[in-house]
């Protein structure tokens, strides 16, 4: 089952690449078919096998030999790994459906925010519908934790955006509202803390290594994804460890 879910992750990762790159540009995710951006060669079935096609072609277009971005196989492989490890953390329960949907959302956001500094409203709207349906049948306990989480997620980020005068984007605000609905208040607050921490560490290291220019904005979506998954998977353990360290 782990191998099967890994393979599904690879296939969906290829699709999420398309969604993350095309939707922010207002393009269709159905047509035209995937093609080499240099020579226009339309990719055939054997050239679309996730990760494997990239390796067999040496990372180049089969026709014009132009190099293909390694981002494509990296996203495909990352999706496969995250899909395969999700059951090890949340178990083979109904909550696994939530975990895989959350991973799917974050992979698309990782692609779009890294490429364009945009978290597309269309993507968020689609996942709002999916999560509403899923939480209807797989509710949090208590059920109103979802509503409270959504309200706090939206309000907290909106206040930060106002105080920082645009330091937080509208896409981030909507995303945290959705995250709050999915994971509830406690995990939402830990997610926000970890996302900010990871983003700050990356920014400081990037400036120290001269990879990031001071004052230049960096996409926050990838850090939201990392922080939320860590909080969602290991939140109770992190909180309990903190309590044991400082209150015992």
Coordinates of C-alpha atoms in Angstrom, one line a residue:
X1 CA 0.0 0.0 0.0
X2 CA 2.9 2.4 0.7
X3 CA 4.3 1.8 -2.7
X4 CA 0.9 2.3 -4.4
X5 CA 0.3 5.5 -2.5
X6 CA 3.8 6.7 -3.4
X7 CA 3.1 6.1 -7.1
X8 CA -0.2 8.0 -6.9
X9 CA 1.7 10.8 -5.3
X10 CA 4.2 10.8 -8.2
X11 CA 1.3 11.0 -10.7
X12 CA -0.6 13.7 -8.9
X13 CA 2.7 15.6 -8.3
X14 CA 3.0 15.9 -12.1
X15 CA -0.5 17.3 -12.3
X16 CA 0.0 19.7 -9.4
X17 CA 3.0 21.1 -11.3
X18 CA 0.7 22.0 -14.1
X19 CA -1.9 23.5 -11.8
X20 CA 0.6 25.6 -9.9
X21 CA 2.2 27.0 -13.0
X22 CA -0.8 27.5 -15.2
X23 CA -3.6 28.7 -12.9
X24 CA -1.8 31.9 -11.8
X25 CA -1.3 32.7 -15.5
X26 CA -5.0 32.3 -16.2
X27 CA -4.2 29.3 -18.5
X28 CA -6.2 26.1 -18.8
X29 CA -4.9 23.0 -16.9
X30 CA -6.4 20.8 -19.7
X31 CA -5.0 22.2 -22.9
X32 CA -2.7 22.7 -24.6
X33 CA -0.8 19.5 -23.8
X34 CA 2.5 19.8 -22.0
X35 CA 5.3 20.8 -24.4
X36 CA 8.9 21.9 -24.4
X37 CA 9.0 25.7 -23.8
X38 CA 11.9 26.1 -26.2
X39 CA 11.0 24.1 -29.3
X40 CA 7.3 23.5 -28.7
X41 CA 7.6 19.7 -29.0
X42 CA 4.5 18.1 -27.5
X43 CA 5.4 15.5 -24.9
X44 CA 4.3 12.0 -25.6
X45 CA 3.2 9.4 -23.0
X46 CA 6.7 8.0 -22.5
X47 CA 8.0 11.5 -21.9
X48 CA 5.5 12.2 -19.2
X49 CA 6.4 9.4 -16.7
X50 CA 7.0 11.2 -13.4
X51 CA 10.7 11.4 -12.4
X52 CA 11.7 8.5 -14.6
X53 CA 11.3 10.3 -18.0
X54 CA 13.5 13.2 -16.7
X55 CA 16.2 10.7 -15.6
X56 CA 16.1 8.7 -18.8
X57 CA 16.3 11.9 -21.0
X58 CA 19.2 13.2 -18.9
X59 CA 17.2 16.2 -17.9
X60 CA 16.9 17.5 -21.5
X61 CA 14.2 17.8 -24.2
X62 CA 14.4 14.7 -26.4
X63 CA 14.1 16.9 -29.6
X64 CA 16.1 20.1 -29.0
X65 CA 18.2 18.9 -26.1
X66 CA 17.4 22.0 -24.1
X67 CA 17.8 21.5 -20.3
X68 CA 14.5 20.9 -18.4
X69 CA 14.1 22.5 -15.0
X70 CA 14.8 20.0 -12.2
X71 CA 11.8 21.5 -10.3
X72 CA 9.4 19.2 -12.2
X73 CA 10.9 15.9 -10.9
X74 CA 11.6 17.3 -7.5
X75 CA 7.9 18.3 -7.0
X76 CA 6.8 14.9 -8.3
X77 CA 9.1 13.0 -6.0
X78 CA 8.3 15.3 -3.0
X79 CA 4.6 14.6 -3.5
X80 CA 5.2 10.9 -3.7
X81 CA 7.3 10.9 -0.5
X82 CA 4.7 13.1 1.4
X83 CA 1.9 10.8 0.3
X84 CA 3.7 7.7 1.3
X85 CA 4.7 9.0 4.7
X86 CA 1.3 10.4 5.6
X87 CA -0.2 7.0 6.7
X88 CA 2.9 6.4 8.9
X89 CA 2.0 9.5 10.9
X90 CA -1.9 9.7 10.9
X91 CA -2.5 6.0 10.3
X92 CA -4.8 4.3 7.9
X93 CA -7.8 6.1 9.1
X94 CA -10.3 8.5 7.7
X95 CA -8.1 11.4 8.8
X96 CA -5.6 10.2 6.1
X97 CA -8.0 11.7 3.5
X98 CA -7.6 15.1 5.2
X99 CA -3.8 14.7 5.3
X100 CA -3.5 13.9 1.6
X101 CA -5.8 16.7 0.6
X102 CA -3.7 19.1 2.7
X103 CA -0.5 17.9 1.1
X104 CA -2.1 18.4 -2.3
X105 CA -3.0 22.0 -1.5
X106 CA 0.5 22.7 -0.2
X107 CA 2.3 21.2 -3.2
X108 CA 0.3 23.5 -5.6
X109 CA 0.9 26.5 -3.4
X110 CA 4.6 25.6 -3.2
X111 CA 4.8 25.7 -7.0
X112 CA 2.7 28.8 -7.6
X113 CA 4.1 30.9 -4.8
X114 CA 7.7 30.0 -5.6
X115 CA 7.3 30.7 -9.3
X116 CA 5.0 33.8 -9.2
X117 CA 4.7 34.9 -5.5
X118 CA 1.0 34.2 -5.8
X119 CA -1.4 31.9 -3.9
X120 CA -4.3 31.7 -6.5
X121 CA -7.8 32.4 -5.3
X122 CA -9.1 29.8 -7.7
X123 CA -7.0 27.1 -6.1
X124 CA -8.1 28.1 -2.6
X125 CA -11.8 28.1 -3.6
X126 CA -11.6 24.6 -5.0
X127 CA -10.0 23.3 -1.8
X128 CA -12.5 25.2 0.4
X129 CA -15.3 23.1 -1.2
X130 CA -13.3 19.9 -0.8
X131 CA -12.4 20.5 2.8
X132 CA -16.0 21.6 3.7
X133 CA -17.2 18.3 2.3
X134 CA -14.5 16.3 4.1
X135 CA -14.9 18.0 7.5
X136 CA -18.7 17.4 7.2
X137 CA -18.0 13.6 7.3
X138 CA -14.7 13.7 9.2
X139 CA -15.3 16.5 11.8
X140 CA -12.9 17.8 14.4
X141 CA -13.8 17.3 18.0
X142 CA -15.5 19.5 19.0
X143 CA -17.0 20.3 15.5
X144 CA -17.0 24.1 16.1
X145 CA -13.2 24.1 16.4
X146 CA -13.2 24.3 12.6
X147 CA -15.3 27.5 12.6
X148 CA -13.3 29.1 15.4
X149 CA -10.0 28.1 13.7
X150 CA -11.1 29.7 10.4
X151 CA -12.2 32.9 12.2
X152 CA -8.9 33.2 14.2
X153 CA -6.8 32.3 11.1
X154 CA -8.4 35.1 9.1
X155 CA -8.5 37.7 11.8
X156 CA -4.9 37.1 13.0
X157 CA -3.4 37.4 9.6
X158 CA -5.6 40.4 8.7
X159 CA -4.4 42.3 11.8
X160 CA -0.8 41.5 10.9
X161 CA -1.4 42.7 7.3
X162 CA -2.9 46.0 8.6
X163 CA -0.2 46.6 11.2
X164 CA 2.6 45.7 8.8
X165 CA 1.0 47.8 6.0
X166 CA 1.0 45.0 3.4
X167 CA 3.7 42.8 4.9
X168 CA 1.3 39.9 4.6
X169 CA -0.4 39.1 1.3
X170 CA -4.1 38.5 0.8
X171 CA -3.4 34.9 -0.3
X172 CA -1.7 34.2 3.0
X173 CA -4.7 35.5 4.9
X174 CA -7.1 33.3 3.0
X175 CA -4.8 30.3 3.3
X176 CA -4.5 30.6 7.1
X177 CA -8.3 30.9 7.3
X178 CA -8.6 27.7 5.4
X179 CA -5.9 26.0 7.5
X180 CA -7.7 27.0 10.7
X181 CA -10.9 25.4 9.4
X182 CA -9.0 22.2 8.6
X183 CA -6.8 21.8 11.7
X184 CA -8.6 23.8 14.5
X185 CA -7.4 26.6 16.8
X186 CA -4.5 24.9 18.7
X187 CA -2.8 23.5 15.6
X188 CA -3.4 26.7 13.7
X189 CA -1.6 28.8 16.3
X190 CA 1.3 26.4 16.4
X191 CA 1.3 26.3 12.6
X192 CA 1.6 30.1 12.5
X193 CA 4.4 30.2 15.0
X194 CA 6.4 27.5 13.1
X195 CA 5.8 29.0 9.7
X196 CA 7.1 32.4 10.9
X197 CA 10.1 30.7 12.6
X198 CA 11.0 28.7 9.6
X199 CA 10.6 31.8 7.3
X200 CA 12.7 33.9 9.6
X201 CA 15.5 31.4 9.9
X202 CA 15.6 30.9 6.1
X203 CA 15.6 34.7 5.6
X204 CA 18.5 35.3 8.0
X205 CA 20.5 32.4 6.6
X206 CA 19.8 33.6 3.1
X207 CA 21.1 37.1 3.9
X208 CA 24.1 35.7 5.7
X209 CA 25.0 33.6 2.7
X210 CA 24.1 36.5 0.3
X211 CA 21.4 34.4 -1.3
X212 CA 18.6 36.7 -0.3
X213 CA 18.8 40.5 -0.6
X214 CA 17.7 42.5 2.5
X215 CA 14.2 44.0 1.9
X216 CA 13.4 41.7 -1.0
X217 CA 10.2 39.7 -0.3
X218 CA 10.4 35.9 -0.3
X219 CA 7.4 33.6 -0.8
X220 CA 5.8 32.7 2.5
X221 CA 3.6 29.9 1.1
X222 CA 6.4 27.2 1.3
X223 CA 7.0 28.0 5.0
X224 CA 3.3 27.9 5.7
X225 CA 3.2 24.5 4.2
X226 CA 6.2 23.2 6.2
X227 CA 5.0 24.8 9.5
X228 CA 1.4 23.5 9.1
X229 CA 2.4 19.9 8.3
X230 CA 4.8 19.8 11.2
X231 CA 2.1 21.2 13.5
X232 CA -0.5 18.9 12.1
X233 CA 1.6 15.8 12.4
X234 CA 3.5 16.5 15.6
X235 CA 1.6 19.3 17.3
X236 CA 0.7 17.4 20.5
X237 CA 4.2 16.1 20.9
X238 CA 5.7 19.6 20.4
X239 CA 3.3 21.2 22.9
X240 CA 3.8 18.5 25.5
X241 CA 7.6 18.7 25.2
X242 CA 7.4 22.5 25.7
X243 CA 5.2 22.1 28.8
X244 CA 7.5 19.5 30.2
X245 CA 10.6 21.8 29.7
X246 CA 9.2 24.9 31.2
X247 CA 6.6 23.8 33.7
X248 CA 8.1 20.7 35.4

